[in-house]
Amino acid sequence: MPAAPLTPDTLQALRAATPGTRTTVHLNHAGASLPSTATLDAIQAHLRREAEQGPMEAGVAARALTGKARDLAARLLNAQPDEIALTGGNSPGWGAAFAALGPWRDGDRILVGRHEWGGNLAAMRLATRGVDVSIETIPSDDSGCVDPAALQAMLDARVRLVALTWLPANGGLINPAAAVGRVTRAAGVPYYLDAAQAVGQLPVDVAEVGCDVLSGAGRKALRGPRGTGLLYVRRDFLAQLTPAFVDTYSAPLDADGEPRLRADAGRFESAEASVALRCGQANALQEALDIGLDTIRAQVDATAQALRAELAAIPGIEVLDQGRELSGLVSFNLAGQEATAVQQALAAQGIVIGSNGVPYTPLDMTARGLTQIARASVSYLTHPDEIDRLVQALRTLAGQRR
């Protein structure tokens, strides 16, 4: 039986424990969400320990708490703790794992979804500059999703990587990550999944998805601090990855002065991480697990569906979301007005949304003839009154354009 959304009392309690809900109508959770008071307290408590005990000494004392963050991330993804690296964010984690694939050779192929994050594409193109490597787009089906059957037809011995962004940054589409995983697993092709928008919003089971690498962000649906992320590396895949950068934590020197890579995903971590942020990350992970990802998914889905229906009824608003299954990212445009102008007009009224341009999802935006999109991204924290305020503000803006 599908999980039920939050009760009104539970929603109110969660909002009461989140200071930002009292000061703004925040509908940019896909950019960065609002941390709880407890997450802020966890960060500040460690900073006080650093001030009182010394940063290095406080870090030693907090090892159990930072280890807890790794254990909680493993629970969140149905992975093992040794398969988890705590990173500085989604892109640092994904980029480190990509760079660890090793040198690219003439004739190699990389297959990507049409919705691939622009930063990932930039890393691919920079790493393969001067080498005859093709970066090819997997066709989408009639709903806009990546087509696993089309991927199957593209595979050959020259494919070194399949990369997919699970939930694109420019709308509500959810790609069929597990179906892609079944294709790549059968072919023995490495599969990297950018789950920046998925982790904390959807239930994630890396065994079911079948990816070799998955990256996630702390600041988005997990409501953790900026500068935190997580990286899953499948245990049996780890030996194929040699990080481009190591330090005394990830590859300490042995008695002969030779670097010895850690035998776990910690080879992608650094000794220079912020312990305070990891304390906050641990609290945010615990909060998500306590609420339950099925419940979070049900709440976000109900809110996003209601918002899409309201927006579709406003003359001049075009809802742009594609896909069969939709996330909490709601993309739209207002006729005759740039998305950034809509964003600024709403901000003047205390309503925060996002806007995305071509660089963020260049393949999809170009394929669809889009230059900008406005994006209202909801959370399980989002209250119906906040949706009403956004809708009324957009009705007024739409009326002004006529």
mmCIF file of C-alpha atoms in Angstrom:
data_model
loop_
_atom_site.group_PDB
_atom_site.id
_atom_site.type_symbol
_atom_site.label_atom_id
_atom_site.label_comp_id
_atom_site.label_asym_id
_atom_site.label_seq_id
_atom_site.Cartn_x
_atom_site.Cartn_y
_atom_site.Cartn_z
ATOM 1 C CA MET A 1 0.000 0.000 0.000
ATOM 2 C CA PRO A 2 1.421 3.438 -0.910
ATOM 3 C CA ALA A 3 2.551 5.591 1.988
ATOM 4 C CA ALA A 4 0.278 8.400 3.145
ATOM 5 C CA PRO A 5 1.368 12.043 3.129
ATOM 6 C CA LEU A 6 2.132 13.831 6.369
ATOM 7 C CA THR A 7 -0.715 14.706 8.692
ATOM 8 C CA PRO A 8 -1.361 18.445 9.143
ATOM 9 C CA ASP A 9 -0.088 18.245 12.731
ATOM 10 C CA THR A 10 3.156 16.563 11.676
ATOM 11 C CA LEU A 11 3.685 19.106 8.912
ATOM 12 C CA GLN A 12 3.157 21.931 11.377
ATOM 13 C CA ALA A 13 5.631 20.389 13.828
ATOM 14 C CA LEU A 14 8.285 20.023 11.136
ATOM 15 C CA ARG A 15 7.780 23.620 10.049
ATOM 16 C CA ALA A 16 7.972 24.828 13.651
ATOM 17 C CA ALA A 17 11.386 23.132 13.894
ATOM 18 C CA THR A 18 12.586 24.946 10.739
ATOM 19 C CA PRO A 19 13.314 28.676 11.252
ATOM 20 C CA GLY A 20 13.232 29.556 7.549
ATOM 21 C CA THR A 21 9.546 28.690 7.213
ATOM 22 C CA ARG A 22 8.762 31.713 9.385
ATOM 23 C CA THR A 23 10.655 34.211 7.244
ATOM 24 C CA THR A 24 10.131 33.217 3.613
ATOM 25 C CA VAL A 25 7.922 31.306 1.206
ATOM 26 C CA HIS A 26 10.718 29.014 0.096
ATOM 27 C CA LEU A 27 9.974 27.146 -3.135
ATOM 28 C CA ASN A 28 13.555 26.560 -4.225
ATOM 29 C CA HIS A 29 14.214 23.332 -2.342
ATOM 30 C CA ALA A 30 15.842 21.878 -5.467
ATOM 31 C CA GLY A 31 18.444 24.635 -5.217
ATOM 32 C CA ALA A 32 18.966 24.358 -1.480
ATOM 33 C CA SER A 33 16.406 23.512 1.173
ATOM 34 C CA LEU A 34 15.845 24.899 4.654
ATOM 35 C CA PRO A 35 17.790 23.231 7.490
ATOM 36 C CA SER A 36 16.158 22.424 10.797
ATOM 37 C CA THR A 37 17.077 24.008 14.103
ATOM 38 C CA ALA A 38 18.583 20.680 15.180
ATOM 39 C CA THR A 39 20.853 20.592 12.128
ATOM 40 C CA LEU A 40 21.992 24.146 12.833
ATOM 41 C CA ASP A 41 22.583 23.217 16.477
ATOM 42 C CA ALA A 42 24.711 20.219 15.484
ATOM 43 C CA ILE A 43 26.941 22.429 13.327
ATOM 44 C CA GLN A 44 27.232 25.179 15.920
ATOM 45 C CA ALA A 45 27.911 22.739 18.751
ATOM 46 C CA HIS A 46 30.924 21.366 16.941
ATOM 47 C CA LEU A 47 32.208 24.823 16.097
ATOM 48 C CA ARG A 48 32.049 25.616 19.809
ATOM 49 C CA ARG A 49 33.987 22.430 20.564
ATOM 50 C CA GLU A 50 36.620 23.509 18.058
ATOM 51 C CA ALA A 51 36.874 26.910 19.724
ATOM 52 C CA GLU A 52 37.128 25.415 23.212
ATOM 53 C CA GLN A 53 39.217 22.278 22.604
ATOM 54 C CA GLY A 54 41.084 23.119 19.417
ATOM 55 C CA PRO A 55 39.868 22.096 15.941
ATOM 56 C CA MET A 56 42.046 18.991 15.611
ATOM 57 C CA GLU A 57 41.212 17.715 19.084
ATOM 58 C CA ALA A 58 37.511 18.380 18.601
ATOM 59 C CA GLY A 59 37.641 16.488 15.320
ATOM 60 C CA VAL A 60 38.999 13.409 17.065
ATOM 61 C CA ALA A 61 36.237 13.659 19.657
ATOM 62 C CA ALA A 62 33.586 13.855 16.920
ATOM 63 C CA ARG A 63 34.689 10.785 14.959
ATOM 64 C CA ALA A 64 31.728 8.780 16.164
ATOM 65 C CA LEU A 65 29.325 11.425 14.910
ATOM 66 C CA THR A 66 30.960 11.742 11.496
ATOM 67 C CA GLY A 67 31.030 7.950 11.264
ATOM 68 C CA LYS A 68 27.326 8.033 12.014
ATOM 69 C CA ALA A 69 26.797 10.201 8.925
ATOM 70 C CA ARG A 70 28.383 7.482 6.790
ATOM 71 C CA ASP A 71 26.276 4.767 8.403
ATOM 72 C CA LEU A 72 23.084 6.775 7.953
ATOM 73 C CA ALA A 73 23.884 7.489 4.300
ATOM 74 C CA ALA A 74 24.394 3.771 3.766
ATOM 75 C CA ARG A 75 20.979 3.072 5.307
ATOM 76 C CA LEU A 76 19.403 5.728 3.121
ATOM 77 C CA LEU A 77 20.756 4.089 -0.052
ATOM 78 C CA ASN A 78 20.599 0.421 1.030
ATOM 79 C CA ALA A 79 24.376 0.222 0.753
ATOM 80 C CA GLN A 80 27.219 -0.792 3.057
ATOM 81 C CA PRO A 81 29.103 1.882 5.030
ATOM 82 C CA ASP A 82 32.373 1.022 3.290
ATOM 83 C CA GLU A 83 30.693 1.879 -0.034
ATOM 84 C CA ILE A 84 29.983 5.469 1.088
ATOM 85 C CA ALA A 85 32.248 8.500 0.868
ATOM 86 C CA LEU A 86 31.236 11.772 2.499
ATOM 87 C CA THR A 87 32.010 14.521 0.008
ATOM 88 C CA GLY A 88 31.883 18.278 -0.332
ATOM 89 C CA GLY A 89 28.786 18.125 -2.543
ATOM 90 C CA ASN A 90 27.242 16.331 -5.492
ATOM 91 C CA SER A 91 29.561 17.667 -8.190
ATOM 92 C CA PRO A 92 32.787 17.104 -6.208
ATOM 93 C CA GLY A 93 31.762 13.501 -5.593
ATOM 94 C CA TRP A 94 30.626 12.775 -9.127
ATOM 95 C CA GLY A 95 33.647 14.552 -10.600
ATOM 96 C CA ALA A 96 36.109 12.661 -8.411
ATOM 97 C CA ALA A 97 34.598 9.318 -9.385
ATOM 98 C CA PHE A 98 34.615 10.284 -13.056
ATOM 99 C CA ALA A 99 38.246 11.416 -12.959
ATOM 100 C CA ALA A 100 39.151 8.099 -11.322
ATOM 101 C CA LEU A 101 38.111 6.112 -14.396
ATOM 102 C CA GLY A 102 41.578 6.646 -15.792
ATOM 103 C CA PRO A 103 42.887 7.783 -19.168
ATOM 104 C CA TRP A 104 40.570 7.963 -22.142
ATOM 105 C CA ARG A 105 41.585 6.399 -25.446
ATOM 106 C CA ASP A 106 40.753 7.122 -29.068
ATOM 107 C CA GLY A 107 37.534 5.373 -29.981
ATOM 108 C CA ASP A 108 36.047 5.339 -26.479
ATOM 109 C CA ARG A 109 32.377 6.225 -26.189
ATOM 110 C CA ILE A 110 30.388 7.851 -23.352
ATOM 111 C CA LEU A 111 26.600 7.579 -23.476
ATOM 112 C CA VAL A 112 24.545 10.164 -21.600
ATOM 113 C CA GLY A 113 20.892 10.958 -21.092
ATOM 114 C CA ARG A 114 19.502 14.074 -22.724
ATOM 115 C CA HIS A 115 19.023 15.566 -19.263
ATOM 116 C CA GLU A 116 22.638 15.301 -18.112
ATOM 117 C CA TRP A 117 23.777 17.995 -15.713
ATOM 118 C CA GLY A 118 25.889 20.608 -17.456
ATOM 119 C CA GLY A 119 28.693 20.306 -14.922
ATOM 120 C CA ASN A 120 29.043 16.598 -15.640
ATOM 121 C CA LEU A 121 29.184 17.277 -19.369
ATOM 122 C CA ALA A 122 31.849 19.913 -18.783
ATOM 123 C CA ALA A 123 33.957 17.406 -16.846
ATOM 124 C CA MET A 124 33.580 14.834 -19.624
ATOM 125 C CA ARG A 125 34.514 17.255 -22.379
ATOM 126 C CA LEU A 126 37.511 18.616 -20.509
ATOM 127 C CA ALA A 127 38.840 15.145 -19.648
ATOM 128 C CA THR A 128 38.524 13.936 -23.240
ATOM 129 C CA ARG A 129 39.881 17.063 -24.926
ATOM 130 C CA GLY A 130 42.473 16.107 -27.518
ATOM 131 C CA VAL A 131 41.305 12.476 -27.572
ATOM 132 C CA ASP A 132 38.909 10.994 -30.106
ATOM 133 C CA VAL A 133 36.181 10.168 -27.576
ATOM 134 C CA SER A 134 32.536 10.534 -28.541
ATOM 135 C CA ILE A 135 29.938 11.746 -26.040
ATOM 136 C CA GLU A 136 26.615 10.545 -27.417
ATOM 137 C CA THR A 137 23.054 11.241 -26.312
ATOM 138 C CA ILE A 138 20.740 8.319 -25.629
ATOM 139 C CA PRO A 139 17.384 8.927 -27.380
ATOM 140 C CA SER A 140 14.357 9.763 -25.266
ATOM 141 C CA ASP A 141 10.948 8.127 -25.558
ATOM 142 C CA ASP A 142 7.704 9.948 -26.327
ATOM 143 C CA SER A 143 7.363 11.056 -22.698
ATOM 144 C CA GLY A 144 10.783 12.715 -22.701
ATOM 145 C CA CYS A 145 12.468 10.046 -20.548
ATOM 146 C CA VAL A 146 15.654 8.251 -21.481
ATOM 147 C CA ASP A 147 14.728 5.157 -23.500
ATOM 148 C CA PRO A 148 16.390 1.975 -22.130
ATOM 149 C CA ALA A 149 15.685 0.071 -25.358
ATOM 150 C CA ALA A 150 17.478 2.745 -27.362
ATOM 151 C CA LEU A 151 20.397 2.519 -24.944
ATOM 152 C CA GLN A 152 20.549 -1.238 -25.462
ATOM 153 C CA ALA A 153 20.840 -0.736 -29.221
ATOM 154 C CA MET A 154 23.741 1.701 -28.778
ATOM 155 C CA LEU A 155 25.980 -0.504 -26.670
ATOM 156 C CA ASP A 156 29.166 -2.021 -28.018
ATOM 157 C CA ALA A 157 32.661 -2.865 -26.752
ATOM 158 C CA ARG A 158 33.790 0.772 -27.063
ATOM 159 C CA VAL A 159 31.325 2.156 -24.512
ATOM 160 C CA ARG A 160 33.331 3.030 -21.385
ATOM 161 C CA LEU A 161 30.556 4.738 -19.431
ATOM 162 C CA VAL A 162 26.807 5.298 -19.278
ATOM 163 C CA ALA A 163 25.914 8.424 -17.290
ATOM 164 C CA LEU A 164 22.401 9.426 -16.268
ATOM 165 C CA THR A 165 20.977 12.329 -14.314
ATOM 166 C CA TRP A 166 18.059 10.727 -12.500
ATOM 167 C CA LEU A 167 15.986 13.865 -11.809
ATOM 168 C CA PRO A 168 16.907 16.736 -14.127
ATOM 169 C CA ALA A 169 17.378 20.226 -12.718
ATOM 170 C CA ASN A 170 15.034 21.809 -15.278
ATOM 171 C CA GLY A 171 11.772 20.072 -14.488
ATOM 172 C CA GLY A 172 9.803 17.289 -12.911
ATOM 173 C CA LEU A 173 10.797 14.355 -15.104
ATOM 174 C CA ILE A 174 12.070 11.217 -13.358
ATOM 175 C CA ASN A 175 14.263 9.032 -15.549
ATOM 176 C CA PRO A 176 13.906 5.214 -15.382
ATOM 177 C CA ALA A 177 17.153 4.693 -13.477
ATOM 178 C CA ALA A 178 16.543 1.039 -12.588
ATOM 179 C CA ALA A 179 15.615 0.112 -16.175
ATOM 180 C CA VAL A 180 18.854 1.711 -17.374
ATOM 181 C CA GLY A 181 20.700 -0.218 -14.659
ATOM 182 C CA ARG A 182 19.342 -3.512 -15.906
ATOM 183 C CA VAL A 183 20.728 -2.766 -19.373
ATOM 184 C CA THR A 184 24.163 -1.683 -18.160
ATOM 185 C CA ARG A 185 24.484 -4.509 -15.652
ATOM 186 C CA ALA A 186 23.744 -7.126 -18.305
ATOM 187 C CA ALA A 187 26.330 -5.552 -20.615
ATOM 188 C CA GLY A 188 28.971 -5.041 -17.927
ATOM 189 C CA VAL A 189 29.246 -1.305 -18.686
ATOM 190 C CA PRO A 190 29.990 1.159 -15.840
ATOM 191 C CA TYR A 191 26.921 3.175 -14.870
ATOM 192 C CA TYR A 192 27.147 6.521 -13.063
ATOM 193 C CA LEU A 193 23.963 7.997 -11.626
ATOM 194 C CA ASP A 194 23.701 11.656 -10.660
ATOM 195 C CA ALA A 195 21.068 11.587 -7.924
ATOM 196 C CA ALA A 196 21.507 15.158 -6.670
ATOM 197 C CA GLN A 197 17.762 15.848 -6.780
ATOM 198 C CA ALA A 198 16.666 12.296 -5.934
ATOM 199 C CA VAL A 199 18.476 11.623 -2.651
ATOM 200 C CA GLY A 200 16.162 12.671 0.151
ATOM 201 C CA GLN A 201 13.166 13.071 -2.158
ATOM 202 C CA LEU A 202 12.680 9.491 -3.399
ATOM 203 C CA PRO A 203 13.360 6.103 -1.841
ATOM 204 C CA VAL A 204 16.746 5.044 -3.258
ATOM 205 C CA ASP A 205 17.978 1.448 -3.343
ATOM 206 C CA VAL A 206 21.312 1.144 -5.120
ATOM 207 C CA ALA A 207 20.940 -2.627 -5.407
ATOM 208 C CA GLU A 208 17.639 -2.202 -7.232
ATOM 209 C CA VAL A 209 18.941 0.649 -9.391
ATOM 210 C CA GLY A 210 22.039 -1.307 -10.394
ATOM 211 C CA CYS A 211 24.441 1.641 -10.612
ATOM 212 C CA ASP A 212 28.177 1.429 -9.966
ATOM 213 C CA VAL A 213 28.453 5.014 -8.719
ATOM 214 C CA LEU A 214 25.790 7.332 -7.301
ATOM 215 C CA SER A 215 26.296 10.905 -6.160
ATOM 216 C CA GLY A 216 24.015 12.979 -3.968
ATOM 217 C CA ALA A 217 23.840 16.440 -2.431
ATOM 218 C CA GLY A 218 23.292 17.366 1.193
ATOM 219 C CA ARG A 219 21.791 20.799 0.578
ATOM 220 C CA LYS A 220 18.760 19.802 -1.494
ATOM 221 C CA ALA A 221 15.981 17.438 -0.417
ATOM 222 C CA LEU A 222 18.011 16.134 2.539
ATOM 223 C CA ARG A 223 17.977 19.650 4.052
ATOM 224 C CA GLY A 224 21.603 19.344 5.089
ATOM 225 C CA PRO A 225 24.258 22.059 5.048
ATOM 226 C CA ARG A 226 25.847 23.326 1.868
ATOM 227 C CA GLY A 227 29.273 21.826 1.295
ATOM 228 C CA THR A 228 28.126 18.271 2.058
ATOM 229 C CA GLY A 229 27.325 15.350 -0.196
ATOM 230 C CA LEU A 230 27.591 11.618 -0.439
ATOM 231 C CA LEU A 231 29.110 9.239 -2.958
ATOM 232 C CA TYR A 232 28.227 5.568 -3.306
ATOM 233 C CA VAL A 233 30.768 3.325 -5.043
ATOM 234 C CA ARG A 234 29.797 -0.316 -5.464
ATOM 235 C CA ARG A 235 32.276 -2.452 -3.542
ATOM 236 C CA ASP A 236 33.155 -4.687 -6.494
ATOM 237 C CA PHE A 237 33.682 -1.658 -8.745
ATOM 238 C CA LEU A 238 36.023 0.240 -6.442
ATOM 239 C CA ALA A 239 39.188 -1.496 -7.687
ATOM 240 C CA GLN A 240 38.635 0.012 -11.135
ATOM 241 C CA LEU A 241 38.918 3.565 -9.777
ATOM 242 C CA THR A 242 42.149 5.413 -9.008
ATOM 243 C CA PRO A 243 41.467 8.910 -7.657
ATOM 244 C CA ALA A 244 43.174 11.789 -9.422
ATOM 245 C CA PHE A 245 43.883 13.408 -6.044
ATOM 246 C CA VAL A 246 44.772 11.737 -2.737
ATOM 247 C CA ASP A 247 46.076 12.828 0.639
ATOM 248 C CA THR A 248 47.162 11.291 3.928
ATOM 249 C CA TYR A 249 43.625 10.070 4.605
ATOM 250 C CA SER A 250 42.743 8.568 1.238
ATOM 251 C CA ALA A 251 46.158 7.085 0.423
ATOM 252 C CA PRO A 252 48.599 7.117 3.362
ATOM 253 C CA LEU A 253 52.214 6.191 2.705
ATOM 254 C CA ASP A 254 53.311 2.747 3.870
ATOM 255 C CA ALA A 255 56.612 1.793 5.499
ATOM 256 C CA ASP A 256 58.296 1.875 2.096
ATOM 257 C CA GLY A 257 56.989 5.347 1.324
ATOM 258 C CA GLU A 258 54.445 4.072 -1.182
ATOM 259 C CA PRO A 259 50.855 5.362 -1.251
ATOM 260 C CA ARG A 260 48.272 2.762 -0.315
ATOM 261 C CA LEU A 261 44.772 3.603 -1.466
ATOM 262 C CA ARG A 262 42.094 2.940 1.088
ATOM 263 C CA ALA A 263 40.218 -0.266 0.371
ATOM 264 C CA ASP A 264 36.861 1.460 0.794
ATOM 265 C CA ALA A 265 35.051 4.458 -0.688
ATOM 266 C CA GLY A 266 36.995 6.640 1.724
ATOM 267 C CA ARG A 267 39.630 6.875 -1.000
ATOM 268 C CA PHE A 268 37.367 9.676 -2.296
ATOM 269 C CA GLU A 269 37.417 11.583 0.986
ATOM 270 C CA SER A 270 39.870 14.198 2.197
ATOM 271 C CA ALA A 271 41.510 14.919 5.512
ATOM 272 C CA GLU A 272 40.477 18.552 5.014
ATOM 273 C CA ALA A 273 36.714 18.038 5.377
ATOM 274 C CA SER A 274 34.616 20.252 7.645
ATOM 275 C CA VAL A 275 33.729 18.188 10.707
ATOM 276 C CA ALA A 276 31.081 20.720 11.735
ATOM 277 C CA LEU A 277 29.252 20.341 8.433
ATOM 278 C CA ARG A 278 29.404 16.564 8.722
ATOM 279 C CA CYS A 279 27.790 16.812 12.145
ATOM 280 C CA GLY A 280 24.972 18.752 10.520
ATOM 281 C CA GLN A 281 24.859 16.234 7.688
ATOM 282 C CA ALA A 282 24.406 13.391 10.181
ATOM 283 C CA ASN A 283 21.449 15.144 11.788
ATOM 284 C CA ALA A 284 19.806 15.867 8.424
ATOM 285 C CA LEU A 285 20.189 12.242 7.347
ATOM 286 C CA GLN A 286 18.669 11.044 10.610
ATOM 287 C CA GLU A 287 15.693 13.380 10.188
ATOM 288 C CA ALA A 288 14.983 12.070 6.669
ATOM 289 C CA LEU A 289 15.147 8.472 7.847
ATOM 290 C CA ASP A 290 12.922 9.219 10.839
ATOM 291 C CA ILE A 291 10.215 10.722 8.613
ATOM 292 C CA GLY A 292 10.596 7.915 6.060
ATOM 293 C CA LEU A 293 11.370 8.276 2.387
ATOM 294 C CA ASP A 294 8.062 6.741 1.316
ATOM 295 C CA THR A 295 6.225 9.349 3.361
ATOM 296 C CA ILE A 296 8.400 12.147 2.004
ATOM 297 C CA ARG A 297 7.767 10.977 -1.544
ATOM 298 C CA ALA A 298 3.997 10.855 -0.984
ATOM 299 C CA GLN A 299 3.926 14.348 0.536
ATOM 300 C CA VAL A 300 6.088 15.933 -2.166
ATOM 301 C CA ASP A 301 4.135 14.239 -4.953
ATOM 302 C CA ALA A 302 0.755 15.382 -3.627
ATOM 303 C CA THR A 303 1.958 18.968 -3.253
ATOM 304 C CA ALA A 304 3.629 19.092 -6.668
ATOM 305 C CA GLN A 305 0.583 17.626 -8.407
ATOM 306 C CA ALA A 306 -1.656 20.237 -6.804
ATOM 307 C CA LEU A 307 0.699 23.008 -7.873
ATOM 308 C CA ARG A 308 0.861 21.799 -11.489
ATOM 309 C CA ALA A 309 -2.939 21.728 -11.699
ATOM 310 C CA GLU A 310 -3.196 25.269 -10.341
ATOM 311 C CA LEU A 311 -0.517 26.617 -12.692
ATOM 312 C CA ALA A 312 -2.053 24.941 -15.734
ATOM 313 C CA ALA A 313 -5.289 26.847 -15.066
ATOM 314 C CA ILE A 314 -3.612 30.265 -15.276
ATOM 315 C CA PRO A 315 -3.832 31.872 -18.744
ATOM 316 C CA GLY A 316 -0.351 32.574 -20.070
ATOM 317 C CA ILE A 317 1.379 29.941 -17.890
ATOM 318 C CA GLU A 318 2.790 26.873 -19.629
ATOM 319 C CA VAL A 319 3.754 23.948 -17.405
ATOM 320 C CA LEU A 320 6.840 22.375 -18.973
ATOM 321 C CA ASP A 321 7.327 19.133 -17.041
ATOM 322 C CA GLN A 322 7.815 15.970 -19.059
ATOM 323 C CA GLY A 323 7.891 12.319 -18.050
ATOM 324 C CA ARG A 324 5.538 9.638 -16.821
ATOM 325 C CA GLU A 325 6.483 9.828 -13.143
ATOM 326 C CA LEU A 326 7.097 13.327 -11.784
ATOM 327 C CA SER A 327 9.185 14.812 -9.000
ATOM 328 C CA GLY A 328 8.770 17.848 -6.790
ATOM 329 C CA LEU A 329 10.409 20.147 -9.353
ATOM 330 C CA VAL A 330 7.696 22.083 -11.204
ATOM 331 C CA SER A 331 8.875 23.960 -14.290
ATOM 332 C CA PHE A 332 6.878 26.583 -16.137
ATOM 333 C CA ASN A 333 7.122 29.752 -18.173
ATOM 334 C CA LEU A 334 4.958 32.861 -18.278
ATOM 335 C CA ALA A 335 4.264 34.081 -21.796
ATOM 336 C CA GLY A 336 6.079 37.278 -22.681
ATOM 337 C CA GLN A 337 8.332 37.290 -19.612
ATOM 338 C CA GLU A 338 11.785 35.853 -18.987
ATOM 339 C CA ALA A 339 12.023 33.320 -16.188
ATOM 340 C CA THR A 340 14.565 35.453 -14.353
ATOM 341 C CA ALA A 341 12.136 38.396 -14.429
ATOM 342 C CA VAL A 342 9.389 36.195 -12.962
ATOM 343 C CA GLN A 343 11.814 35.008 -10.290
ATOM 344 C CA GLN A 344 12.723 38.587 -9.371
ATOM 345 C CA ALA A 345 9.102 39.746 -9.293
ATOM 346 C CA LEU A 346 8.194 36.924 -6.923
ATOM 347 C CA ALA A 347 11.250 37.542 -4.737
ATOM 348 C CA ALA A 348 10.064 41.121 -4.236
ATOM 349 C CA GLN A 349 6.952 39.589 -2.634
ATOM 350 C CA GLY A 350 8.925 37.220 -0.385
ATOM 351 C CA ILE A 351 8.368 34.167 -2.600
ATOM 352 C CA VAL A 352 11.536 32.304 -3.577
ATOM 353 C CA ILE A 353 11.674 30.156 -6.711
ATOM 354 C CA GLY A 354 14.518 29.148 -9.033
ATOM 355 C CA SER A 355 15.252 29.747 -12.694
ATOM 356 C CA ASN A 356 17.430 27.647 -14.985
ATOM 357 C CA GLY A 357 19.165 28.486 -18.225
ATOM 358 C CA VAL A 358 20.737 26.393 -20.954
ATOM 359 C CA PRO A 359 24.108 25.736 -19.209
ATOM 360 C CA TYR A 360 22.492 23.602 -16.495
ATOM 361 C CA THR A 361 20.823 21.048 -18.768
ATOM 362 C CA PRO A 362 22.117 22.037 -22.217
ATOM 363 C CA LEU A 363 21.179 18.944 -24.201
ATOM 364 C CA ASP A 364 17.557 18.916 -23.071
ATOM 365 C CA MET A 365 17.038 22.673 -23.189
ATOM 366 C CA THR A 366 18.448 22.845 -26.710
ATOM 367 C CA ALA A 367 16.425 19.847 -27.900
ATOM 368 C CA ARG A 368 13.223 21.461 -26.625
ATOM 369 C CA GLY A 369 14.002 24.980 -27.842
ATOM 370 C CA LEU A 370 14.068 26.431 -24.333
ATOM 371 C CA THR A 371 16.350 29.234 -23.173
ATOM 372 C CA GLN A 372 15.072 29.599 -19.607
ATOM 373 C CA ILE A 373 12.582 27.946 -17.290
ATOM 374 C CA ALA A 374 11.082 29.091 -14.012
ATOM 375 C CA ARG A 375 11.148 26.382 -11.353
ATOM 376 C CA ALA A 376 9.114 26.072 -8.186
ATOM 377 C CA SER A 377 10.437 23.098 -6.231
ATOM 378 C CA VAL A 378 8.464 21.871 -3.251
ATOM 379 C CA SER A 379 9.429 19.975 -0.128
ATOM 380 C CA TYR A 380 7.559 17.952 2.446
ATOM 381 C CA LEU A 381 7.748 21.226 4.408
ATOM 382 C CA THR A 382 5.686 23.132 1.834
ATOM 383 C CA HIS A 383 2.349 24.334 3.232
ATOM 384 C CA PRO A 384 -0.826 24.738 1.119
ATOM 385 C CA ASP A 385 -0.857 28.438 2.028
ATOM 386 C CA GLU A 386 2.526 28.837 0.334
ATOM 387 C CA ILE A 387 1.174 27.278 -2.852
ATOM 388 C CA ASP A 388 -1.791 29.657 -2.686
ATOM 389 C CA ARG A 389 0.518 32.663 -2.345
ATOM 390 C CA LEU A 390 2.614 31.586 -5.336
ATOM 391 C CA VAL A 391 -0.430 30.912 -7.505
ATOM 392 C CA GLN A 392 -2.060 34.229 -6.636
ATOM 393 C CA ALA A 393 1.169 36.122 -7.344
ATOM 394 C CA LEU A 394 1.504 34.401 -10.720
ATOM 395 C CA ARG A 395 -2.143 35.144 -11.593
ATOM 396 C CA THR A 396 -1.420 38.808 -10.943
ATOM 397 C CA LEU A 397 1.757 38.725 -13.063
ATOM 398 C CA ALA A 398 -0.078 36.923 -15.864
ATOM 399 C CA GLY A 399 -2.866 39.498 -15.762
ATOM 400 C CA GLN A 400 -0.348 42.314 -16.010
ATOM 401 C CA ARG A 401 1.090 40.777 -19.202
ATOM 402 C CA ARG A 402 -2.240 40.719 -21.030
#
